[in-house]
PDB file of C-alpha atoms in Angstrom:
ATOM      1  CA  UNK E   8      68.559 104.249 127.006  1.00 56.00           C
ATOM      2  CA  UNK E   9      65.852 102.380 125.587  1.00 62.00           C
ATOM      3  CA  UNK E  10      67.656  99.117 124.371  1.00 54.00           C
ATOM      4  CA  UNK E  11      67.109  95.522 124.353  1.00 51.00           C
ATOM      5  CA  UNK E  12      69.593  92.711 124.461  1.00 52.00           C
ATOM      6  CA  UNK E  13      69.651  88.605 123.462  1.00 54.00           C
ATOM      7  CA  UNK E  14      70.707  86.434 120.992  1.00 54.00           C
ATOM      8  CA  UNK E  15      69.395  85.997 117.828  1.00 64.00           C
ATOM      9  CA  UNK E  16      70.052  85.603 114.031  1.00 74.00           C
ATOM     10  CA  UNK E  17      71.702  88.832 111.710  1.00 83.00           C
ATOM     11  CA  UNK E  18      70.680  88.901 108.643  1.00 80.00           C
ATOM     12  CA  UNK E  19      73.621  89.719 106.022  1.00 83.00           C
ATOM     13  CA  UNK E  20      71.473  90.709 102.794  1.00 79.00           C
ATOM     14  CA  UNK E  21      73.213  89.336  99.333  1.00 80.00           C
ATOM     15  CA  UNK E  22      75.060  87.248 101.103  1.00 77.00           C
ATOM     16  CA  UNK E  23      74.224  83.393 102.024  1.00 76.00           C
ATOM     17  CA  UNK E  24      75.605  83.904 105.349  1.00 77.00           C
ATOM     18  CA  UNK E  25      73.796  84.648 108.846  1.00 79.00           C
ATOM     19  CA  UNK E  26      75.538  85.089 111.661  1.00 85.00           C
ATOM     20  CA  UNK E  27      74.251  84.398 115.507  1.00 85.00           C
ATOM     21  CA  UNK E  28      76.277  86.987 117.893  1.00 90.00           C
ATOM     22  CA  UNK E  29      76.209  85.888 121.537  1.00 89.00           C
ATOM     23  CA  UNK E  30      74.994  89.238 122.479  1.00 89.00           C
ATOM     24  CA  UNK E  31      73.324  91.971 120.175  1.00 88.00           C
ATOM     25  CA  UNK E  32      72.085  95.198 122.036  1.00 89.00           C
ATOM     26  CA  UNK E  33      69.505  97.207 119.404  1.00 88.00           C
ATOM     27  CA  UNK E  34      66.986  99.834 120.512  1.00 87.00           C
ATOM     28  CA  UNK E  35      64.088  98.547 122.165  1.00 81.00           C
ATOM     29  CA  UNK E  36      61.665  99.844 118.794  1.00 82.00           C
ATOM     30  CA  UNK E  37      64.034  97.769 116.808  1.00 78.00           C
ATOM     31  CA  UNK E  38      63.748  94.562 118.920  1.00 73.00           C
ATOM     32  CA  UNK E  39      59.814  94.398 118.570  1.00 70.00           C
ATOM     33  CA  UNK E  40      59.832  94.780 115.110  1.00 65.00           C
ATOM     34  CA  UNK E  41      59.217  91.534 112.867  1.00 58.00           C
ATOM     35  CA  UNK E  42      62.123  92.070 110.368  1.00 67.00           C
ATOM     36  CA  UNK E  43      65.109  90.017 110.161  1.00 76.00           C
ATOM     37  CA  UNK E  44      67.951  92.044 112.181  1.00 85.00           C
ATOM     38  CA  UNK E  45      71.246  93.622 110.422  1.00 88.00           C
ATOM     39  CA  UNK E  46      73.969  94.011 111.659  1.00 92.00           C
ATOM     40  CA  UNK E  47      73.384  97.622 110.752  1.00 93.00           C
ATOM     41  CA  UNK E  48      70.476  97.957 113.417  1.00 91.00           C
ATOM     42  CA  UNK E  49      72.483  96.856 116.569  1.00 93.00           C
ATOM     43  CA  UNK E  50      74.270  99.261 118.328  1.00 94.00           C
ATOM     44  CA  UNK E  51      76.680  96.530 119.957  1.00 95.00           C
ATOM     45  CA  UNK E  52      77.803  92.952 119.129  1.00 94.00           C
ATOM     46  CA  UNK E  53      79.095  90.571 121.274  1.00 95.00           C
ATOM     47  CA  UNK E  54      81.202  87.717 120.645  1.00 95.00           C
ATOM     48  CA  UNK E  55      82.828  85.384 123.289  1.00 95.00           C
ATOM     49  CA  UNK E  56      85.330  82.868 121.804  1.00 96.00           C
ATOM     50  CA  UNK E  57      85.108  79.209 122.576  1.00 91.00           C
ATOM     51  CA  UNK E  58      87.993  76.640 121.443  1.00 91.00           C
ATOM     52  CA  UNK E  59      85.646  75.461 118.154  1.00 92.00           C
ATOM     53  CA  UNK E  60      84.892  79.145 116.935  1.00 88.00           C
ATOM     54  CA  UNK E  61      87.593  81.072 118.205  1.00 94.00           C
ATOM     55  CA  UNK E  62      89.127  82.229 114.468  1.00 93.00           C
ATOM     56  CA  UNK E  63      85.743  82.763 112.919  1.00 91.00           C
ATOM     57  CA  UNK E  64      84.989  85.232 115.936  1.00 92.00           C
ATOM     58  CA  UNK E  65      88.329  86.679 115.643  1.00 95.00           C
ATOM     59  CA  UNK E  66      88.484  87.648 112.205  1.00 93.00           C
ATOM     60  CA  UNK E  67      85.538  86.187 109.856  1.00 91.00           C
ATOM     61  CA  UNK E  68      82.890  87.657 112.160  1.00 92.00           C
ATOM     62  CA  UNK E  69      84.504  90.771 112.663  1.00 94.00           C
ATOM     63  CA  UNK E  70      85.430  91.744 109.345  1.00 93.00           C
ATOM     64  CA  UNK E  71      81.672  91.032 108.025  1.00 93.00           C
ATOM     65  CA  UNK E  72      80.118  92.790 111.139  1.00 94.00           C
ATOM     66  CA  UNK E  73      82.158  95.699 109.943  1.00 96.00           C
ATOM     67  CA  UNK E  74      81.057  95.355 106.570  1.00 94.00           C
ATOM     68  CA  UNK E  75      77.406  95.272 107.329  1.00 93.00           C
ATOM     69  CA  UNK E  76      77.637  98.567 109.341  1.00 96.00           C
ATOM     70  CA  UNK E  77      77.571  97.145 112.954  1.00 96.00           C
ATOM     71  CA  UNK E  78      78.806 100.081 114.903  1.00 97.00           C
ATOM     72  CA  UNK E  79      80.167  98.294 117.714  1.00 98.00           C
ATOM     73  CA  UNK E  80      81.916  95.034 117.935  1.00 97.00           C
ATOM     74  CA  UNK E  81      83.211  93.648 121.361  1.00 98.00           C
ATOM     75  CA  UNK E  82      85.371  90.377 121.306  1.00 98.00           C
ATOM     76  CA  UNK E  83      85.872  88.643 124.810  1.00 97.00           C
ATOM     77  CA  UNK E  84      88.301  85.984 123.422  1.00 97.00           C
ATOM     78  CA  UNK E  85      88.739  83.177 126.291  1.00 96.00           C
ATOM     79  CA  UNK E  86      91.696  82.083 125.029  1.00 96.00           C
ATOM     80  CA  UNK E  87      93.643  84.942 124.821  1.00 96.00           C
ATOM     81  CA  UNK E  88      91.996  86.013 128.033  1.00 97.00           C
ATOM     82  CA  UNK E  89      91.373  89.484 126.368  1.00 98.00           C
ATOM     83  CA  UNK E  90      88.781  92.078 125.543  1.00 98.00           C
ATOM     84  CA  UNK E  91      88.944  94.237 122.329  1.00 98.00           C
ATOM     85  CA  UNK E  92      86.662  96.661 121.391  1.00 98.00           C
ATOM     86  CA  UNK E  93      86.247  97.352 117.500  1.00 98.00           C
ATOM     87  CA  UNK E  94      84.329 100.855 116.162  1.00 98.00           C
ATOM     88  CA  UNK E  95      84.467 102.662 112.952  1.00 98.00           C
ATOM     89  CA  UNK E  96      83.009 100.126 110.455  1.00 97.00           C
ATOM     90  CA  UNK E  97      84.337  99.922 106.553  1.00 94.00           C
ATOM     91  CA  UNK E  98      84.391  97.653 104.110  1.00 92.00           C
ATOM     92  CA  UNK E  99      87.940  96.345 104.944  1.00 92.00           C
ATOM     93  CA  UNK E 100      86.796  95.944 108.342  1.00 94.00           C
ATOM     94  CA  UNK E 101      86.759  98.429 111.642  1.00 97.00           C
ATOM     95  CA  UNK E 102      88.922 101.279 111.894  1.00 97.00           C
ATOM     96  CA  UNK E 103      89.702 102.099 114.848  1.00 97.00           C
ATOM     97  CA  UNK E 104      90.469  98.953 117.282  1.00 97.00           C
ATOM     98  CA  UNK E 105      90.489  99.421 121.559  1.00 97.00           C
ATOM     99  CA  UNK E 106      92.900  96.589 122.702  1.00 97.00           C
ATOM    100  CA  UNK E 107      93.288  93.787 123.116  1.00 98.00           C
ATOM    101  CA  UNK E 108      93.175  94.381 126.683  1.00 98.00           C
ATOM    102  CA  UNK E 109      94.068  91.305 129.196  1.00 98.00           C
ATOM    103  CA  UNK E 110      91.456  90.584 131.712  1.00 97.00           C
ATOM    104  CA  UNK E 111      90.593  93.164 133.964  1.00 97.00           C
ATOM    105  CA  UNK E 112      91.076  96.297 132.503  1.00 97.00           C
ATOM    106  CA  UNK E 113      88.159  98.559 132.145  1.00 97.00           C
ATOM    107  CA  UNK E 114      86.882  99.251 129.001  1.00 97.00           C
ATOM    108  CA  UNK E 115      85.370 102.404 128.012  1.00 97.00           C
ATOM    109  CA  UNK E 116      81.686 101.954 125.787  1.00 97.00           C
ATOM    110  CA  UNK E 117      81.187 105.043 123.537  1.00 96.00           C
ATOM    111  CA  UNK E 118      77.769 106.626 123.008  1.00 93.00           C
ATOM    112  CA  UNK E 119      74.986 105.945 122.543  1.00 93.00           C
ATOM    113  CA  UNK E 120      76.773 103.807 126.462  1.00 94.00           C
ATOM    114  CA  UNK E 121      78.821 106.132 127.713  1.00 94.00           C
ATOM    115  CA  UNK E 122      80.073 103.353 130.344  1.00 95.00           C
ATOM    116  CA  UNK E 123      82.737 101.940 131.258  1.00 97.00           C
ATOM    117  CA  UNK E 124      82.755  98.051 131.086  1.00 95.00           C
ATOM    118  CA  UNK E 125      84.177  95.891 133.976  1.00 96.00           C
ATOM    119  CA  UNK E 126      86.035  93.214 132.984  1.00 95.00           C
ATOM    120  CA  UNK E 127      87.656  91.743 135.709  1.00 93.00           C
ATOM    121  CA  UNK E 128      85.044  88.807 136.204  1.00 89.00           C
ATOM    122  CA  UNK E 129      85.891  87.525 132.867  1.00 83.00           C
TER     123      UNK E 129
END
C-alpha cells in the first residue's frame, strides 16, 4: 500500500491548536515530505485513551479530526475497553460511527485497508 506510520504533530491551520495522535498512517510520499501534517493527509488516526486524556480523545479530538478532513479516526478507549471506528468527516464531526465494540471483536478497515483489525489483544 505504500504507507508510513508514527507519531507526530497535526497541524490544524487557523486554529492555535495541534494535536499529537498516537498513531497517524499517511502515504509513504506524504511522510517524506517537509510540511507540517493535516489531519487531511492521513488516511488513519489513532487514539488510545489513558485516565488523564480520556475525554479530549473521546470527543475534543474526534470532533476536530473530523473537521480537518481526517478520513479515518480509530479510538481504542482503555477504559471503556472498546474500539470505535469513526469515517465520513463533516464539520459537526464524523458521520457514520462503527461501534463501540468491546474488546475482541474484529473490526473491519475500509479502503484504501481493506483489513480487518484484530482486537482481541487489546
Amino acid at each position: 500500500m505504500g504507507c508510513a506510520s508514527g507519531a507526530g504533530y497535526l497541524d490544524l491551520p487557523g486554529s492555535p491548536n495541534w494535536y499529537v495522535p498516537d498513531i497517524a498512517v499517511v502515504p509513504r510520499e506524504v511522510a517524506k515530505g517537509s510540511k507540517s501534517l493535516l489531519p487531511a493527509d492521513t488516511l488513519l488516526v489513532v487514539e488510545v485513551t489513558s485516565e488523564s486524556n480520556a475525554e479530549t480523545d473521546r470527543v475534543v479530538k474526534r470532533k476536530r479530526y473530523a473537521q480537518y478532513g481526517a478520513p479515518l479516526s480509530l479510538l481504542i478507549d482503555r477504559q471503556e475497553s472498546s474500539v470505535t471506528l469513526f469515517s465520513a468527516p463533516g464539520q459537526l464531526g464524523y458521520d457514520k460511527v462503527d461501534g463501540p465494540h468491546p474488546f475482541g471483536t474484529p473490526v473491519d478497515l475500509p479502503a484504501p485497508f481493506g483489513l480487518t483489525l484484530d482486537t482481541s489483544d487489546l
